[in-house]
C-alpha cells in the first residue's frame, strides 16, 4: 500500500542563515499494520534481509524484507518480565553488536517487573546471544548489564545504539515526574538524564568496561557518563556516513529540542536540563537553583521548537540510502502533533530547517533504518512505513501554454479550483510561493489524468498575493493567485 501524503514545506527562519530547500516530497509505503505499539526499528549489521521491530509490551518482531512479510513468531518475547504501564514504560530499545553475524550478540533496554533485588520499573539493559545469527528464534539471556532504578514511571529514555567507535551508547531520562524534582540531570553522581557510553567487549572482572577516553575520570562523577543535561532523550541516532550524533529530547512546558554532537566531540557536553529547556532558562515546576550557575556553559540545540507548534519530539535519522538521492543528507524527525522537521547542515556548519505537516501518520513514535540505509517510521497505532521521496526539482522546465491552465475564482477566499487541459496523463505537482519566494504549500498527484482538476482550500492562507506553479513532466505553468 503506497500512501502519497500532502507535504507543506514551511521555512522556519528563526536564527537561521541561508536556506537549502528540500527538493523532494515525502511519501510513505506501509510495510505492515499488524504490530502492537511499535517503538523501535533497526537492523542487524551484515544482515540485509531483515528488519527488527520492537513492540512496547515486550516483543521483538521480524519483518522479512525479501518476502515482504511480518513473521508470525516473535524473535524474542519477554513480555512476562517487562513492566509496561502508562505510555512510557515497556521494551524500549534494541541494539545489535557490530559483529552480530559472528557473535550473535544483541542488547535490549526495558523497564522491569519487580524481582529479587530489582525494584519495579527499573531500567534494565540486558544482553542476549543467539547461536545462529541467521535464525529467527532461539536467543538466550546472558543477564543484566546495567540496572538503573527509576523514581517515577515516566522519562525512561530507552534508546540504545552502538556508535561508530564500537561502544554502546545508552540514553536515559531524568527519572520522571515533571521538572526533574530529584535533580538528576545535572547530578554527575546519577546515571539519569544522561548519555552513557560503555565497552561491552571489555575483558576483565567487570561486566562492562569504561572506554579510556570517556570524559569523566571518576570521583563524584560516574565514569559511564558521556554527556548530561537531558530530560527524556526519545530516540537518538548516528549519521552512518559522518558519525555525528543527533538527539531528540522531549521538553517540559516551552521547548522541544534536537541536539547535535559532531563525530570528533570529546564528550562531556551539558545540554542544560533542568537549568535550561531548549534555548530558554528553566525555572518552572520542580527546578532547583542549586545545580545551576549563571556562568555555566550549555550546549545549544540545533533546533528549539516552541510548544505552540509541537508537544513531544521523536528523534530521527539522517538519510544515507541509495533509492532517493534528493533526500541525501537530510535529518528527518517528527513530533507527535504530526509536524515533521527536516534539517541539513552545510559545509560552513549552518543549518537549514523546514517543517511539513503529515496527517496520515497518527503517532510517529520511532524512526529506523535497514542495512542499506533506507529509512522507516513507526506509528504507535500499529503500522510501520517505509519513507520514500519524489523529486520536486524544477530545473530545466519549459513554460507551457497559458491557455491550458485555469485558476478560479481569483481572487479567492475559501476555495480555488485549478484545471489543466493536456493530451496525456502524467504526474502533476502544484507549488504556491509568497512574494518573498518562500514555498508555502506543495502537493503532488502521481497519476493525474490528462484533464486534471482539483479544489484547494485556501482559507488557511493569509491575505495577499502568491505565485502558483503547476508542473507536469518538464513543463511548468504559472499564475498569480490573490487571497482575500
mmCIF file of N, CA and C in Angstrom, residues 41-48 50-51 161-165 237-246 263 316-322 328-331 368-376:
data_model
loop_
_atom_site.group_PDB
_atom_site.id
_atom_site.type_symbol
_atom_site.label_atom_id
_atom_site.label_comp_id
_atom_site.label_asym_id
_atom_site.label_seq_id
_atom_site.Cartn_x
_atom_site.Cartn_y
_atom_site.Cartn_z
ATOM 1 N N UNK A 41 12.788 0.523 15.541
ATOM 2 C CA UNK A 41 13.018 -0.195 14.287
ATOM 3 C C UNK A 41 14.519 -0.206 14.049
ATOM 4 N N UNK A 42 15.081 -1.368 13.753
ATOM 5 C CA UNK A 42 16.523 -1.411 13.496
ATOM 6 C C UNK A 42 16.862 -2.638 12.650
ATOM 7 N N UNK A 43 18.152 -2.796 12.393
ATOM 8 C CA UNK A 43 18.649 -3.931 11.609
ATOM 9 C C UNK A 43 19.880 -4.491 12.308
ATOM 10 N N UNK A 44 20.260 -5.693 11.909
ATOM 11 C CA UNK A 44 21.488 -6.290 12.419
ATOM 12 C C UNK A 44 22.600 -6.060 11.409
ATOM 13 N N UNK A 45 23.749 -5.537 11.833
ATOM 14 C CA UNK A 45 24.854 -5.306 10.894
ATOM 15 C C UNK A 45 25.208 -6.576 10.122
ATOM 16 N N UNK A 46 25.333 -6.427 8.807
ATOM 17 C CA UNK A 46 25.652 -7.562 7.968
ATOM 18 C C UNK A 46 24.446 -8.355 7.495
ATOM 19 N N UNK A 47 23.247 -7.943 7.915
ATOM 20 C CA UNK A 47 22.022 -8.661 7.556
ATOM 21 C C UNK A 47 21.123 -7.725 6.752
ATOM 22 N N UNK A 48 21.082 -7.917 5.443
ATOM 23 C CA UNK A 48 20.283 -7.052 4.573
ATOM 24 C C UNK A 48 18.869 -7.576 4.358
ATOM 25 N N UNK A 50 16.548 -8.600 6.847
ATOM 26 C CA UNK A 50 15.552 -8.487 7.917
ATOM 27 C C UNK A 50 15.529 -7.091 8.516
ATOM 28 N N UNK A 51 14.350 -6.750 9.009
ATOM 29 C CA UNK A 51 14.135 -5.545 9.792
ATOM 30 C C UNK A 51 13.535 -5.992 11.116
ATOM 31 N N UNK A 161 22.225 2.433 21.152
ATOM 32 C CA UNK A 161 22.842 2.305 19.835
ATOM 33 C C UNK A 161 24.336 2.048 20.011
ATOM 34 N N UNK A 162 24.893 1.238 19.133
ATOM 35 C CA UNK A 162 26.347 1.163 19.044
ATOM 36 C C UNK A 162 26.816 2.323 18.174
ATOM 37 N N UNK A 163 27.790 3.063 18.684
ATOM 38 C CA UNK A 163 28.337 4.166 17.920
ATOM 39 C C UNK A 163 29.353 3.671 16.906
ATOM 40 N N UNK A 164 29.819 4.561 16.042
ATOM 41 C CA UNK A 164 30.840 4.173 15.064
ATOM 42 C C UNK A 164 32.153 3.753 15.712
ATOM 43 N N UNK A 165 32.333 4.088 17.001
ATOM 44 C CA UNK A 165 33.530 3.682 17.736
ATOM 45 C C UNK A 165 33.414 2.281 18.323
ATOM 46 N N UNK A 237 20.389 8.972 17.224
ATOM 47 C CA UNK A 237 20.935 8.200 16.115
ATOM 48 C C UNK A 237 22.286 8.750 15.714
ATOM 49 N N UNK A 238 23.059 7.899 15.058
ATOM 50 C CA UNK A 238 24.341 8.288 14.478
ATOM 51 C C UNK A 238 24.194 8.348 12.958
ATOM 52 N N UNK A 239 24.713 9.412 12.374
ATOM 53 C CA UNK A 239 24.791 9.511 10.925
ATOM 54 C C UNK A 239 25.776 8.455 10.454
ATOM 55 N N UNK A 240 25.310 7.507 9.668
ATOM 56 C CA UNK A 240 26.169 6.377 9.284
ATOM 57 C C UNK A 240 27.326 6.803 8.389
ATOM 58 N N UNK A 241 27.258 7.984 7.781
ATOM 59 C CA UNK A 241 28.356 8.448 6.927
ATOM 60 C C UNK A 241 29.363 9.276 7.706
ATOM 61 N N UNK A 242 28.905 10.190 8.567
ATOM 62 C CA UNK A 242 29.806 11.109 9.257
ATOM 63 C C UNK A 242 30.115 10.700 10.689
ATOM 64 N N UNK A 243 29.248 9.873 11.298
ATOM 65 C CA UNK A 243 29.410 9.518 12.702
ATOM 66 C C UNK A 243 28.844 10.533 13.659
ATOM 67 N N UNK A 244 28.247 11.632 13.166
ATOM 68 C CA UNK A 244 27.658 12.651 14.033
ATOM 69 C C UNK A 244 26.455 12.076 14.786
ATOM 70 N N UNK A 245 26.244 12.601 15.997
ATOM 71 C CA UNK A 245 25.174 12.129 16.875
ATOM 72 C C UNK A 245 24.051 13.164 16.927
ATOM 73 N N UNK A 246 22.808 12.702 16.742
ATOM 74 C CA UNK A 246 21.611 13.544 16.848
ATOM 75 C C UNK A 246 20.740 13.002 17.973
ATOM 76 N N UNK A 263 31.068 14.099 15.271
ATOM 77 C CA UNK A 263 31.752 12.827 15.485
ATOM 78 C C UNK A 263 33.069 12.990 16.227
ATOM 79 N N UNK A 316 15.049 11.455 14.947
ATOM 80 C CA UNK A 316 15.005 10.737 13.683
ATOM 81 C C UNK A 316 16.367 10.296 13.188
ATOM 82 N N UNK A 317 16.549 10.376 11.858
ATOM 83 C CA UNK A 317 17.737 9.842 11.196
ATOM 84 C C UNK A 317 18.160 10.743 10.046
ATOM 85 N N UNK A 318 19.448 10.688 9.735
ATOM 86 C CA UNK A 318 19.959 11.288 8.507
ATOM 87 C C UNK A 318 19.857 10.247 7.402
ATOM 88 N N UNK A 319 19.258 10.630 6.279
ATOM 89 C CA UNK A 319 19.092 9.681 5.176
ATOM 90 C C UNK A 319 20.413 9.498 4.438
ATOM 91 N N UNK A 320 20.851 8.222 4.342
ATOM 92 C CA UNK A 320 22.067 7.872 3.609
ATOM 93 C C UNK A 320 21.830 6.674 2.692
ATOM 94 N N UNK A 321 20.588 6.466 2.290
ATOM 95 C CA UNK A 321 20.288 5.367 1.392
ATOM 96 C C UNK A 321 20.630 5.707 -0.052
ATOM 97 N N UNK A 322 20.274 4.814 -0.953
ATOM 98 C CA UNK A 322 20.588 4.986 -2.372
ATOM 99 C C UNK A 322 19.355 5.232 -3.241
ATOM 100 N N UNK A 328 19.288 12.833 0.296
ATOM 101 C CA UNK A 328 20.636 12.626 0.834
ATOM 102 C C UNK A 328 21.031 13.734 1.809
ATOM 103 N N UNK A 329 21.458 13.327 3.009
ATOM 104 C CA UNK A 329 21.995 14.262 3.991
ATOM 105 C C UNK A 329 20.970 14.983 4.829
ATOM 106 N N UNK A 330 19.669 14.782 4.575
ATOM 107 C CA UNK A 330 18.639 15.448 5.382
ATOM 108 C C UNK A 330 18.344 14.633 6.633
ATOM 109 N N UNK A 331 18.321 15.312 7.775
ATOM 110 C CA UNK A 331 17.884 14.702 9.035
ATOM 111 C C UNK A 331 16.375 14.865 9.113
ATOM 112 N N UNK A 368 13.724 4.302 12.021
ATOM 113 C CA UNK A 368 14.756 3.283 11.937
ATOM 114 C C UNK A 368 15.252 3.157 10.512
ATOM 115 N N UNK A 369 16.306 2.374 10.338
ATOM 116 C CA UNK A 369 16.858 2.165 9.002
ATOM 117 C C UNK A 369 17.218 0.705 8.814
ATOM 118 N N UNK A 370 17.291 0.300 7.539
ATOM 119 C CA UNK A 370 17.726 -1.055 7.239
ATOM 120 C C UNK A 370 19.210 -1.033 6.868
ATOM 121 N N UNK A 371 19.740 -2.188 6.498
ATOM 122 C CA UNK A 371 21.179 -2.290 6.255
ATOM 123 C C UNK A 371 21.643 -1.421 5.101
ATOM 124 N N UNK A 372 20.748 -1.118 4.163
ATOM 125 C CA UNK A 372 21.125 -0.308 3.004
ATOM 126 C C UNK A 372 20.912 1.183 3.215
ATOM 127 N N UNK A 373 20.413 1.557 4.391
ATOM 128 C CA UNK A 373 20.241 2.973 4.696
ATOM 129 C C UNK A 373 18.884 3.536 4.361
ATOM 130 N N UNK A 374 17.954 2.711 3.868
ATOM 131 C CA UNK A 374 16.586 3.197 3.662
ATOM 132 C C UNK A 374 15.923 3.345 5.026
ATOM 133 N N UNK A 375 15.044 4.339 5.161
ATOM 134 C CA UNK A 375 14.537 4.675 6.488
ATOM 135 C C UNK A 375 13.043 4.398 6.610
ATOM 136 N N UNK A 376 12.621 4.206 7.859
ATOM 137 C CA UNK A 376 11.263 3.784 8.193
ATOM 138 C C UNK A 376 10.762 4.603 9.378
#
